[in-house]
Amino acid sequence: MFFMSIFGLGLAITSLFLGRLLESTSYTVGVQLGAFFLVFGGTLGAVIAQSSKKDFSMGMQLLHWLFHPPISDREERIQEIVGWARIAHKDGTLQLDRLADAISDPLLKNGIEMIVDRYDPEYIRDTLLTDVHIRDARLRQAAKMWESAGAYAPTIGILGSVIGLLQVVNGMDDASKLGAGIAASFVATIYGLALANLVFLPLAAKLRAIIFELTLRDEMRIEGLTMIAQNKQPRLIERALVAAGEKANNVIHIQRAA
């Protein structure tokens, strides 16, 4: 997932530079640190202004998902749940109690503890699904911050260009610098469009895709835990989870294609 992000961003930037090269335009025209900081700082300020402290903090924390997505190997997780099912089916659900302390995932830990305490299977499913839906709502709200940044950046860029044009108009006494000044004033618009379409919007889409896969993974795990609570046969649980995993893969491919 991280490779795809880097590859896509690299391809887009390379295309821009090659386009500039073919047009024989000087690269120095597009290097304006003042314009970059105006656009980036203005966009960041607008995002901070619209976000709560918790949403902004979580939105920043989600960036590490680009390097370490929280999606474990599906086959490994299925086999882990099937292993618990074999223990519960052979020795009883109370034997799972000794495994609970070693589970680091809060969702799985909570599910195993409720199974050991013999909660109703439907109650286990509803409780865990509620936890997942609340978590996902918070994650989507945090990821939406980057969508907002993609919306603000072009507008901030246009604002920067207008400011640059005003400066050019104020310095019209020197006609020799007029053309260069007008060209430089539009750099802020380029930065705004580039940040929005090459950074912020792809980043938001990537985070939405990760959250989507995270939801599918946890719903599948919840179904496995529920079947353990129902004392279903381990082989039946394995078949159900494998089938669910294959369907999830198809859904993910369709989602990405859309």
Short mmCIF file of C-alpha atoms in Angstrom, two decimals:
data_model
loop_
_atom_site.label_atom_id
_atom_site.label_comp_id
_atom_site.label_asym_id
_atom_site.label_seq_id
_atom_site.Cartn_x
_atom_site.Cartn_y
_atom_site.Cartn_z
CA MET A 1 0.00 0.00 0.00
CA PHE A 2 2.86 2.38 0.85
CA PHE A 3 4.63 1.39 -2.39
CA MET A 4 1.55 2.28 -4.42
CA SER A 5 1.36 5.71 -2.75
CA ILE A 6 5.01 6.48 -3.47
CA PHE A 7 4.80 5.13 -7.02
CA GLY A 8 1.68 7.16 -7.84
CA LEU A 9 3.06 10.37 -6.33
CA GLY A 10 6.41 9.87 -8.08
CA LEU A 11 4.68 9.26 -11.43
CA ALA A 12 2.57 12.42 -11.07
CA ILE A 13 5.54 14.62 -10.11
CA THR A 14 7.69 13.14 -12.88
CA SER A 15 4.94 13.87 -15.41
CA LEU A 16 4.78 17.49 -14.28
CA PHE A 17 8.54 17.94 -14.57
CA LEU A 18 8.66 16.26 -17.98
CA GLY A 19 5.83 18.47 -19.17
CA ARG A 20 7.74 21.54 -18.06
CA LEU A 21 10.87 20.23 -19.78
CA LEU A 22 9.07 19.63 -23.07
CA GLU A 23 7.63 23.13 -22.90
CA SER A 24 11.17 24.50 -22.37
CA THR A 25 10.07 26.49 -19.34
CA SER A 26 12.59 27.46 -16.69
CA TYR A 27 12.22 25.46 -13.49
CA THR A 28 13.24 28.44 -11.40
CA VAL A 29 9.95 30.14 -12.22
CA GLY A 30 8.09 27.51 -10.22
CA VAL A 31 10.33 27.65 -7.16
CA GLN A 32 8.88 30.22 -4.80
CA LEU A 33 9.30 29.34 -1.12
CA GLY A 34 7.17 32.28 -0.06
CA ALA A 35 4.27 31.07 -2.19
CA PHE A 36 4.68 27.51 -0.90
CA PHE A 37 4.59 28.54 2.74
CA LEU A 38 1.62 30.82 2.06
CA VAL A 39 -0.37 27.96 0.54
CA PHE A 40 0.73 25.24 2.93
CA GLY A 41 0.47 27.41 6.05
CA GLY A 42 -2.86 28.87 4.99
CA THR A 43 -4.29 25.43 4.26
CA LEU A 44 -3.02 24.06 7.57
CA GLY A 45 -4.52 27.02 9.42
CA ALA A 46 -7.90 26.54 7.74
CA VAL A 47 -7.89 22.83 8.62
CA ILE A 48 -7.00 23.56 12.25
CA ALA A 49 -9.74 26.19 12.42
CA GLN A 50 -12.42 23.72 11.27
CA SER A 51 -11.27 20.73 13.34
CA SER A 52 -11.60 19.83 16.98
CA LYS A 53 -8.39 19.15 18.86
CA LYS A 54 -9.16 15.43 18.98
CA ASP A 55 -9.97 15.17 15.26
CA PHE A 56 -6.85 17.09 14.25
CA SER A 57 -4.63 15.00 16.50
CA MET A 58 -6.09 11.75 15.20
CA GLY A 59 -5.85 12.97 11.60
CA MET A 60 -2.13 13.54 12.08
CA GLN A 61 -1.70 10.17 13.78
CA LEU A 62 -3.34 8.41 10.83
CA LEU A 63 -0.36 9.38 8.66
CA HIS A 64 1.69 6.51 10.09
CA TRP A 65 -0.81 4.13 8.46
CA LEU A 66 0.81 5.01 5.13
CA PHE A 67 3.95 3.24 6.35
CA HIS A 68 2.40 0.65 8.67
CA PRO A 69 -1.22 -0.13 7.71
CA PRO A 70 -3.11 -1.78 10.62
CA ILE A 71 -4.18 -4.68 8.40
CA SER A 72 -2.67 -8.01 9.43
CA ASP A 73 -2.46 -11.09 7.25
CA ARG A 74 -6.03 -12.35 6.76
CA GLU A 75 -5.08 -16.04 6.56
CA GLU A 76 -3.04 -15.81 9.75
CA ARG A 77 -5.92 -14.16 11.59
CA ILE A 78 -8.39 -16.76 10.33
CA GLN A 79 -6.19 -19.59 11.57
CA GLU A 80 -5.88 -17.89 14.97
CA ILE A 81 -9.66 -17.71 15.35
CA VAL A 82 -10.04 -21.30 14.14
CA GLY A 83 -7.45 -22.35 16.74
CA TRP A 84 -9.55 -20.73 19.46
CA ALA A 85 -12.61 -22.50 18.07
CA ARG A 86 -10.86 -25.87 18.35
CA ILE A 87 -9.90 -25.18 21.96
CA ALA A 88 -13.45 -24.07 22.84
CA HIS A 89 -15.05 -27.00 21.03
CA LYS A 90 -12.73 -29.60 22.56
CA ASP A 91 -12.11 -28.30 26.08
CA GLY A 92 -14.86 -25.72 26.61
CA THR A 93 -14.91 -21.94 26.33
CA LEU A 94 -13.46 -21.52 29.84
CA GLN A 95 -10.12 -22.71 28.46
CA LEU A 96 -9.95 -19.51 26.40
CA ASP A 97 -9.60 -17.48 29.60
CA ARG A 98 -5.88 -18.18 29.78
CA LEU A 99 -5.45 -16.77 26.26
CA ALA A 100 -7.17 -13.45 26.92
CA ASP A 101 -4.22 -11.84 28.70
CA ALA A 102 -1.92 -12.54 25.73
CA ILE A 103 -4.26 -10.85 23.20
CA SER A 104 -3.24 -7.27 22.46
CA ASP A 105 -6.09 -6.40 20.11
CA PRO A 106 -8.90 -4.79 22.19
CA LEU A 107 -11.65 -6.10 19.92
CA LEU A 108 -10.49 -9.73 20.10
CA LYS A 109 -9.72 -9.48 23.80
CA ASN A 110 -13.18 -8.13 24.58
CA GLY A 111 -14.79 -10.81 22.42
CA ILE A 112 -12.87 -13.68 24.04
CA GLU A 113 -13.69 -12.39 27.53
CA MET A 114 -17.40 -12.25 26.70
CA ILE A 115 -17.24 -15.77 25.27
CA VAL A 116 -15.59 -17.02 28.47
CA ASP A 117 -18.27 -15.28 30.54
CA ARG A 118 -20.91 -17.06 28.39
CA TYR A 119 -22.62 -13.96 27.05
CA ASP A 120 -25.36 -14.47 24.50
CA PRO A 121 -23.83 -14.78 21.00
CA GLU A 122 -26.11 -12.11 19.55
CA TYR A 123 -25.18 -9.75 22.37
CA ILE A 124 -21.49 -10.37 21.63
CA ARG A 125 -22.02 -9.61 17.94
CA ASP A 126 -24.05 -6.45 18.58
CA THR A 127 -21.63 -5.14 21.21
CA LEU A 128 -18.52 -5.66 19.08
CA LEU A 129 -20.18 -4.26 15.95
CA THR A 130 -21.18 -1.16 17.90
CA ASP A 131 -17.58 -0.71 19.02
CA VAL A 132 -16.37 -1.04 15.42
CA HIS A 133 -18.96 1.43 14.08
CA ILE A 134 -18.08 4.03 16.72
CA ARG A 135 -14.37 3.63 16.02
CA ASP A 136 -14.88 3.86 12.25
CA ALA A 137 -17.00 6.98 12.57
CA ARG A 138 -14.19 8.67 14.50
CA LEU A 139 -11.57 7.48 12.00
CA ARG A 140 -13.58 8.70 9.00
CA GLN A 141 -14.06 12.07 10.66
CA ALA A 142 -10.31 12.35 11.23
CA ALA A 143 -9.51 11.28 7.65
CA LYS A 144 -11.99 13.85 6.36
CA MET A 145 -9.58 16.51 7.57
CA TRP A 146 -7.32 15.72 4.61
CA GLU A 147 -10.26 15.98 2.20
CA SER A 148 -10.88 19.45 3.59
CA ALA A 149 -7.21 20.31 3.07
CA GLY A 150 -7.61 19.27 -0.57
CA ALA A 151 -10.56 21.63 -0.89
CA TYR A 152 -8.86 24.57 0.83
CA ALA A 153 -5.46 24.40 -0.91
CA PRO A 154 -6.55 25.58 -4.41
CA THR A 155 -8.53 28.47 -2.93
CA ILE A 156 -5.60 29.51 -0.75
CA GLY A 157 -3.41 29.27 -3.84
CA ILE A 158 -5.70 31.63 -5.76
CA LEU A 159 -5.63 34.01 -2.81
CA GLY A 160 -1.83 33.93 -2.90
CA SER A 161 -1.85 34.67 -6.63
CA VAL A 162 -4.15 37.66 -6.12
CA ILE A 163 -1.80 38.99 -3.44
CA GLY A 164 1.11 38.52 -5.85
CA LEU A 165 -0.71 40.37 -8.64
CA LEU A 166 -1.41 43.25 -6.30
CA GLN A 167 2.28 43.50 -5.58
CA VAL A 168 3.02 43.44 -9.31
CA VAL A 169 0.52 46.24 -9.94
CA ASN A 170 2.10 48.33 -7.21
CA GLY A 171 5.49 47.93 -8.90
CA MET A 172 4.45 48.73 -12.48
CA ASP A 173 7.00 51.54 -12.66
CA ASP A 174 9.57 48.99 -13.87
CA ALA A 175 8.02 47.46 -16.99
CA SER A 176 10.97 45.09 -17.50
CA LYS A 177 9.98 43.12 -14.41
CA LEU A 178 6.27 43.02 -15.16
CA GLY A 179 6.25 39.72 -17.05
CA ALA A 180 8.36 37.88 -14.49
CA GLY A 181 6.26 39.28 -11.65
CA ILE A 182 3.00 38.10 -13.22
CA ALA A 183 4.45 34.64 -13.84
CA ALA A 184 5.70 34.36 -10.26
CA SER A 185 2.35 35.49 -8.86
CA PHE A 186 0.61 32.44 -10.36
CA VAL A 187 3.00 30.01 -8.68
CA ALA A 188 0.82 30.00 -5.57
CA THR A 189 -2.10 28.69 -7.66
CA ILE A 190 0.13 25.91 -9.00
CA TYR A 191 1.18 24.97 -5.47
CA GLY A 192 -2.42 24.93 -4.30
CA LEU A 193 -3.55 22.68 -7.13
CA ALA A 194 -0.52 20.41 -6.77
CA LEU A 195 -0.91 19.99 -3.01
CA ALA A 196 -4.62 19.29 -3.37
CA ASN A 197 -4.47 16.81 -6.25
CA LEU A 198 -1.11 15.16 -5.61
CA VAL A 199 -0.98 15.08 -1.82
CA PHE A 200 -4.10 15.85 0.20
CA LEU A 201 -6.86 14.22 -1.87
CA PRO A 202 -4.88 11.03 -2.65
CA LEU A 203 -3.94 10.85 1.03
CA ALA A 204 -7.60 11.11 2.08
CA ALA A 205 -8.59 8.44 -0.44
CA LYS A 206 -5.83 6.14 0.80
CA LEU A 207 -6.94 6.52 4.41
CA ARG A 208 -10.58 5.83 3.44
CA ALA A 209 -9.43 2.63 1.70
CA ILE A 210 -7.52 1.52 4.81
CA ILE A 211 -10.52 2.23 7.06
CA PHE A 212 -12.75 0.31 4.63
CA GLU A 213 -10.46 -2.75 4.76
CA LEU A 214 -10.20 -2.41 8.53
CA THR A 215 -13.99 -2.53 8.83
CA LEU A 216 -14.28 -5.62 6.63
CA ARG A 217 -11.54 -7.37 8.58
CA ASP A 218 -13.14 -6.67 11.96
CA GLU A 219 -16.63 -7.64 10.81
CA MET A 220 -15.20 -10.97 9.67
CA ARG A 221 -13.45 -11.47 13.01
CA ILE A 222 -16.64 -10.62 14.90
CA GLU A 223 -18.49 -13.25 12.91
CA GLY A 224 -15.82 -15.80 13.85
CA LEU A 225 -16.07 -14.93 17.55
CA THR A 226 -19.85 -15.14 17.39
CA MET A 227 -19.67 -18.61 15.85
CA ILE A 228 -17.30 -19.71 18.64
CA ALA A 229 -19.86 -18.47 21.18
CA GLN A 230 -22.49 -20.50 19.30
CA ASN A 231 -20.23 -23.57 19.69
CA LYS A 232 -20.07 -24.14 15.94
CA GLN A 233 -17.73 -26.75 14.49
CA PRO A 234 -14.18 -25.38 13.91
CA ARG A 235 -14.18 -26.60 10.30
CA LEU A 236 -17.48 -24.79 9.66
CA ILE A 237 -16.04 -21.60 11.16
CA GLU A 238 -12.95 -21.90 8.97
CA ARG A 239 -15.01 -22.38 5.83
CA ALA A 240 -17.24 -19.43 6.69
CA LEU A 241 -14.28 -17.11 7.38
CA VAL A 242 -12.40 -18.15 4.25
CA ALA A 243 -15.52 -17.55 2.14
CA ALA A 244 -16.05 -14.18 3.82
CA GLY A 245 -12.42 -13.29 3.15
CA GLU A 246 -12.77 -14.08 -0.55
CA LYS A 247 -15.92 -11.97 -0.78
CA ALA A 248 -14.14 -9.14 1.05
CA ASN A 249 -11.33 -9.24 -1.50
CA ASN A 250 -13.84 -8.88 -4.33
CA VAL A 251 -15.53 -5.95 -2.57
CA ILE A 252 -12.17 -4.25 -2.01
CA HIS A 253 -11.22 -4.62 -5.67
CA ILE A 254 -14.57 -3.15 -6.76
CA GLN A 255 -14.21 -0.30 -4.25
CA ARG A 256 -10.74 0.58 -5.55
CA ALA A 257 -11.87 0.40 -9.17
CA ALA A 258 -14.73 2.80 -8.38
#
